[in-house]
C-alpha positions as a LaTeX table, in Angstrom:
\begin{tabular}{lrrr}
\hline
Residue & $x$ (\AA) & $y$ (\AA) & $z$ (\AA) \\
\hline
Leu1 & 19.45 & $-0.11$ & $-1.84$ \\
Leu2 & 20.02 & 3.03 & 0.49 \\
Asn3 & 23.63 & 1.61 & 1.46 \\
Lys4 & 24.17 & 1.29 & $-2.16$ \\
Phe5 & 23.51 & 5.02 & $-2.66$ \\
Ile6 & 26.43 & 5.60 & $-0.37$ \\
Glu7 & 28.73 & 2.89 & $-1.57$ \\
Tyr8 & 28.53 & 4.51 & $-5.08$ \\
Asn9 & 29.18 & 7.98 & $-3.77$ \\
Leu10 & 25.98 & 9.40 & $-5.00$ \\
Leu11 & 25.78 & 13.08 & $-4.59$ \\
Asp12 & 23.51 & 14.51 & $-1.79$ \\
Glu13 & 21.43 & 16.16 & $-4.49$ \\
Gln14 & 21.10 & 12.78 & $-6.36$ \\
Ile15 & 20.09 & 10.93 & $-3.16$ \\
Glu16 & 17.27 & 13.52 & $-2.43$ \\
Asn17 & 15.61 & 12.53 & $-5.75$ \\
Phe18 & 14.72 & 9.32 & $-4.35$ \\
Tyr19 & 11.03 & 9.11 & $-2.85$ \\
Ile20 & 9.03 & 6.13 & $-1.70$ \\
Cys21 & 5.19 & 6.28 & $-1.80$ \\
Gly22 & 3.51 & 3.76 & 0.58 \\
Gly23 & 0.31 & 2.26 & 1.50 \\
Glu24 & $-0.74$ & 2.67 & $-2.13$ \\
Cys25 & $-1.12$ & 6.48 & $-1.68$ \\
Asn26 & $-1.16$ & 7.25 & 2.05 \\
Tyr27 & 2.43 & 8.29 & 3.03 \\
Leu28 & 5.50 & 9.58 & 1.27 \\
Phe29 & 9.36 & 9.45 & 2.23 \\
Gln30 & 12.28 & 11.29 & 0.71 \\
Cys31 & 15.78 & 9.84 & 0.94 \\
Gln32 & 18.38 & 12.14 & 2.43 \\
Ala33 & 22.10 & 11.89 & 3.07 \\
Ile34 & 23.21 & 12.22 & 6.56 \\
Asn35 & 26.71 & 13.41 & 6.81 \\
Ser36 & 29.14 & 13.57 & 9.90 \\
Leu37 & 32.94 & 13.82 & 10.34 \\
Asp38 & 33.34 & 9.93 & 10.07 \\
His39 & 30.16 & 8.66 & 8.66 \\
Arg40 & 27.73 & 8.86 & 6.08 \\
Glu41 & 24.37 & 7.15 & 5.39 \\
Ala42 & 21.17 & 7.43 & 3.46 \\
Lys43 & 17.92 & 7.58 & 5.53 \\
Leu44 & 14.21 & 7.94 & 4.61 \\
Ile45 & 12.50 & 11.13 & 6.00 \\
Val46 & 8.78 & 11.46 & 6.24 \\
Val47 & 7.43 & 14.10 & 3.87 \\
Asn48 & 4.43 & 15.85 & 5.60 \\
Tyr49 & 1.06 & 15.48 & 4.05 \\
Glu50 & 0.47 & 19.11 & 4.34 \\
Glu51 & 3.29 & 19.46 & 1.77 \\
Trp52 & 2.76 & 16.72 & $-0.72$ \\
Gln53 & $-1.01$ & 16.99 & $-0.68$ \\
Ala54 & $-1.18$ & 20.89 & $-0.44$ \\
Glu55 & $-4.46$ & 22.24 & $-1.61$ \\
Glu56 & $-2.57$ & 24.59 & $-4.10$ \\
Leu57 & $-1.13$ & 21.58 & $-5.87$ \\
Asn58 & $-4.71$ & 20.70 & $-7.25$ \\
Gly59 & $-3.85$ & 16.98 & $-6.75$ \\
Pro60 & $-5.47$ & 14.12 & $-4.88$ \\
Arg61 & $-5.47$ & 14.54 & $-0.94$ \\
Pro62 & $-6.15$ & 11.06 & 0.24 \\
Tyr63 & $-5.31$ & 12.40 & 3.77 \\
Tyr64 & $-8.45$ & 14.33 & 3.95 \\
Trp65 & $-10.90$ & 11.56 & 2.75 \\
Pro66 & $-14.01$ & 11.25 & 5.01 \\
Ile67 & $-12.87$ & 9.00 & 8.04 \\
Glu68 & $-16.51$ & 7.63 & 8.22 \\
Gln69 & $-16.05$ & 5.92 & 4.56 \\
Ile70 & $-12.40$ & 5.03 & 5.21 \\
Asn71 & $-13.89$ & 2.93 & 8.48 \\
Gln72 & $-16.77$ & 1.69 & 6.36 \\
Ile73 & $-14.28$ & 0.14 & 3.59 \\
Leu74 & $-12.12$ & $-1.41$ & 6.42 \\
Asp75 & $-15.03$ & $-2.82$ & 8.28 \\
Ile76 & $-16.56$ & $-4.36$ & 5.24 \\
Ala77 & $-13.22$ & $-5.86$ & 4.29 \\
Glu78 & $-12.43$ & $-7.31$ & 7.55 \\
Asn79 & $-15.84$ & $-8.91$ & 8.05 \\
Ile80 & $-15.37$ & $-10.67$ & 4.78 \\
Ile81 & $-11.80$ & $-11.75$ & 5.53 \\
Ile82 & $-13.00$ & $-13.25$ & 8.66 \\
Asn83 & $-15.73$ & $-15.25$ & 6.90 \\
Thr84 & $-13.37$ & $-16.21$ & 4.25 \\
Ile85 & $-10.93$ & $-17.66$ & 6.66 \\
Gln86 & $-13.51$ & $-19.71$ & 8.36 \\
Ser87 & $-14.94$ & $-20.92$ & 5.12 \\
Leu88 & $-11.52$ & $-21.80$ & 3.56 \\
His89 & $-10.00$ & $-22.95$ & 6.91 \\
Leu90 & $-7.16$ & $-20.40$ & 6.43 \\
Arg91 & $-4.30$ & $-20.70$ & 9.18 \\
Val92 & $-3.65$ & $-17.01$ & 8.76 \\
Asn93 & $-3.39$ & $-13.96$ & 10.88 \\
Ile94 & $-5.48$ & $-10.81$ & 10.22 \\
Leu95 & $-3.60$ & $-7.39$ & 10.58 \\
Arg96 & $-5.75$ & $-4.13$ & 10.41 \\
Lys97 & $-3.92$ & $-0.78$ & 10.11 \\
Glu98 & $-5.26$ & 2.57 & 10.17 \\
Arg99 & $-5.85$ & 2.56 & 6.30 \\
Ala100 & $-5.35$ & $-1.06$ & 5.42 \\
Val101 & $-6.52$ & $-4.63$ & 6.46 \\
Gly102 & $-5.14$ & $-8.04$ & 5.30 \\
Ile103 & $-3.87$ & $-11.50$ & 6.02 \\
Tyr104 & $-0.50$ & $-13.19$ & 6.12 \\
Pro105 & 0.73 & $-16.78$ & 7.25 \\
Gly106 & $-0.22$ & $-17.70$ & 10.60 \\
Gly107 & 2.62 & $-19.98$ & 11.53 \\
Leu108 & 2.26 & $-22.89$ & 13.80 \\
Asp109 & 0.09 & $-21.11$ & 16.31 \\
Met110 & $-3.00$ & $-21.64$ & 13.76 \\
Leu111 & $-2.54$ & $-25.41$ & 13.48 \\
Asn112 & $-4.92$ & $-26.20$ & 16.40 \\
Gln113 & $-7.62$ & $-23.90$ & 15.03 \\
Phe114 & $-7.75$ & $-25.37$ & 11.52 \\
Pro115 & $-6.06$ & $-28.77$ & 11.69 \\
Gln116 & $-7.24$ & $-29.73$ & 8.05 \\
Gly117 & $-6.60$ & $-26.17$ & 6.75 \\
His118 & $-3.50$ & $-24.56$ & 5.27 \\
Gly119 & $-1.65$ & $-21.16$ & 5.35 \\
Ser120 & 0.72 & $-21.83$ & 8.34 \\
Asn121 & 3.74 & $-21.10$ & 6.05 \\
Lys122 & 2.42 & $-20.42$ & 2.66 \\
Ile123 & $-1.18$ & $-19.38$ & 1.48 \\
Lys124 & $-2.44$ & $-21.06$ & $-1.82$ \\
Gln125 & $-2.81$ & $-18.60$ & $-4.57$ \\
Glu126 & $-6.30$ & $-19.94$ & $-5.28$ \\
Ala127 & $-7.20$ & $-18.93$ & $-1.64$ \\
Leu128 & $-5.70$ & $-15.57$ & $-1.85$ \\
Asp129 & $-7.61$ & $-14.89$ & $-4.98$ \\
Glu130 & $-10.66$ & $-16.07$ & $-3.69$ \\
Leu131 & $-10.32$ & $-13.71$ & $-0.62$ \\
Val132 & $-9.60$ & $-10.76$ & $-3.01$ \\
Phe133 & $-12.72$ & $-11.50$ & $-5.07$ \\
Asn134 & $-14.80$ & $-11.75$ & $-1.99$ \\
Val135 & $-13.82$ & $-8.56$ & $-0.64$ \\
Met136 & $-14.04$ & $-6.70$ & $-4.14$ \\
Glu137 & $-17.76$ & $-7.94$ & $-4.46$ \\
Gly138 & $-18.59$ & $-6.91$ & $-0.96$ \\
Leu139 & $-17.22$ & $-3.37$ & $-1.30$ \\
Arg140 & $-18.88$ & $-3.17$ & $-4.96$ \\
Asn141 & $-22.26$ & $-3.82$ & $-3.24$ \\
Ala142 & $-21.58$ & $-1.66$ & $-0.11$ \\
Asp143 & $-24.74$ & 0.55 & 1.11 \\
Pro144 & $-24.03$ & 3.18 & 1.23 \\
Pro145 & $-21.85$ & 3.21 & $-1.81$ \\
Ile146 & $-18.12$ & 3.80 & $-1.66$ \\
Thr147 & $-17.02$ & 6.89 & $-3.30$ \\
Ile148 & $-13.37$ & 6.86 & $-2.64$ \\
Pro149 & $-10.68$ & 4.66 & $-4.28$ \\
Tyr150 & $-9.54$ & 1.44 & $-2.81$ \\
Cys151 & $-7.38$ & $-1.45$ & $-3.79$ \\
Val152 & $-7.72$ & $-5.08$ & $-3.11$ \\
Phe153 & $-4.85$ & $-7.34$ & $-4.20$ \\
Asn154 & $-3.01$ & $-10.63$ & $-4.09$ \\
Gly155 & 0.48 & $-9.97$ & $-2.93$ \\
Gly156 & 1.64 & $-13.36$ & $-3.75$ \\
Lys157 & 2.31 & $-14.30$ & $-0.08$ \\
Asp158 & $-0.38$ & $-12.17$ & 1.42 \\
Ala159 & $-3.57$ & $-10.31$ & 0.53 \\
Trp160 & $-4.64$ & $-6.81$ & 1.49 \\
Leu161 & $-7.19$ & $-4.12$ & 1.15 \\
Asp162 & $-5.96$ & $-0.57$ & 1.14 \\
Val163 & $-7.70$ & 2.54 & 1.11 \\
Gly164 & $-6.58$ & 4.41 & $-2.16$ \\
Asn165 & $-4.66$ & 3.08 & $-4.98$ \\
Lys166 & $-1.63$ & 3.75 & $-7.13$ \\
Ser167 & $-3.47$ & 5.93 & $-9.63$ \\
Val168 & $-4.05$ & 8.30 & $-6.62$ \\
Ala169 & $-0.34$ & 8.08 & $-5.92$ \\
Val170 & 0.75 & 8.77 & $-9.09$ \\
Ala171 & $-1.54$ & 11.73 & $-9.72$ \\
Ala172 & $-0.50$ & 13.18 & $-6.13$ \\
Leu173 & 3.13 & 12.77 & $-7.11$ \\
Gln174 & 2.70 & 14.50 & $-10.61$ \\
Ala175 & 1.08 & 17.38 & $-8.86$ \\
Tyr176 & 3.88 & 17.65 & $-6.38$ \\
Phe177 & 6.68 & 17.43 & $-8.67$ \\
His178 & 4.81 & 19.56 & $-11.54$ \\
Leu179 & 5.23 & 16.60 & $-13.92$ \\
Pro180 & 2.89 & 16.06 & $-16.93$ \\
Thr181 & 1.41 & 12.68 & $-17.71$ \\
Ser182 & 3.50 & 12.32 & $-20.76$ \\
Ser183 & 6.68 & 12.57 & $-18.61$ \\
Cys184 & 5.81 & 9.70 & $-16.32$ \\
Leu185 & 6.65 & 6.05 & $-16.80$ \\
His186 & 5.17 & 3.28 & $-14.45$ \\
Val187 & 6.73 & 0.07 & $-13.99$ \\
Gly188 & 4.88 & $-2.83$ & $-11.97$ \\
Asp189 & 4.42 & $-6.48$ & $-11.82$ \\
Gln190 & 0.73 & $-7.07$ & $-10.73$ \\
Phe191 & $-1.55$ & $-6.13$ & $-13.64$ \\
Leu192 & $-4.09$ & $-8.89$ & $-13.13$ \\
Ser193 & $-7.56$ & $-7.86$ & $-11.83$ \\
Thr194 & $-6.25$ & $-9.28$ & $-8.28$ \\
Gly195 & $-3.22$ & $-7.09$ & $-8.49$ \\
Asn196 & $-2.56$ & $-3.47$ & $-7.54$ \\
Asp197 & $-0.61$ & $-1.94$ & $-10.53$ \\
Ile198 & $-3.29$ & $-1.76$ & $-13.22$ \\
Ala199 & $-4.78$ & 1.46 & $-11.69$ \\
Ala200 & $-1.58$ & 3.55 & $-12.15$ \\
Arg201 & $-1.99$ & 3.05 & $-15.82$ \\
Ser202 & $-4.82$ & 5.57 & $-15.96$ \\
Thr203 & $-2.39$ & 8.19 & $-14.95$ \\
Cys204 & 0.70 & 7.41 & $-16.96$ \\
\hline
\end{tabular}
C-alpha cells in the first residue's frame, strides 16, 4: 500500500493524512513521504503517545491505564490459554506482548507434544472460538473486577487478547483530529461476539 502511494504520485500532504492505529488502541503511526534527489518512499513514523493522548484533548488515554490491571488481564488470559491448549490438544505457540497475549499455529515442532492434536498449520475455528469464550468468561469473573477495556477475538488463523479495544482507538482519534462522531465511518469484518470490530460501533 505504501508503495502504491508513491506509484500514484500522491502529494506529501495526502500521504501524511494516512494513519494506522494498532494493538487495538495502543500505538499510532503516521505515514510520511521521504524525499531525496533520486528516491522517494512512504514510511510509517511513530506518533508519540504524549501527542495523540494529550490530556487537553479530553480523549481516552490508554497509555496511562494502571499497569497492575494490565498485568492482571494478561495473567488471567495467559493462564486460561495454557489450560485450553492442554484440554484441546492444540499444537500452537503462545506469544505474550506488552499489552497482548495470544496463540498462532505451532508448526512441526508441536507434533511431539500433541500427537493426536491439531494446529500445526491451521487452528480449527471451533477451537479458536472455544479459547476466546474461555478467556472472556475468565475476565468477566475476575477478582478484583476488570475496569479497563479489553478485547478477545478470533482472528481467523489465530486468537488474541488485547488490552483496550477499537472503541477506545476511534474515540482517541476523534479527539486527536477534532472530529465529531457524526463525521466518522467505521468499516470492519469481525462483528460477531468473537470479533474485534463490534466495539467501534459505539463511537461511530
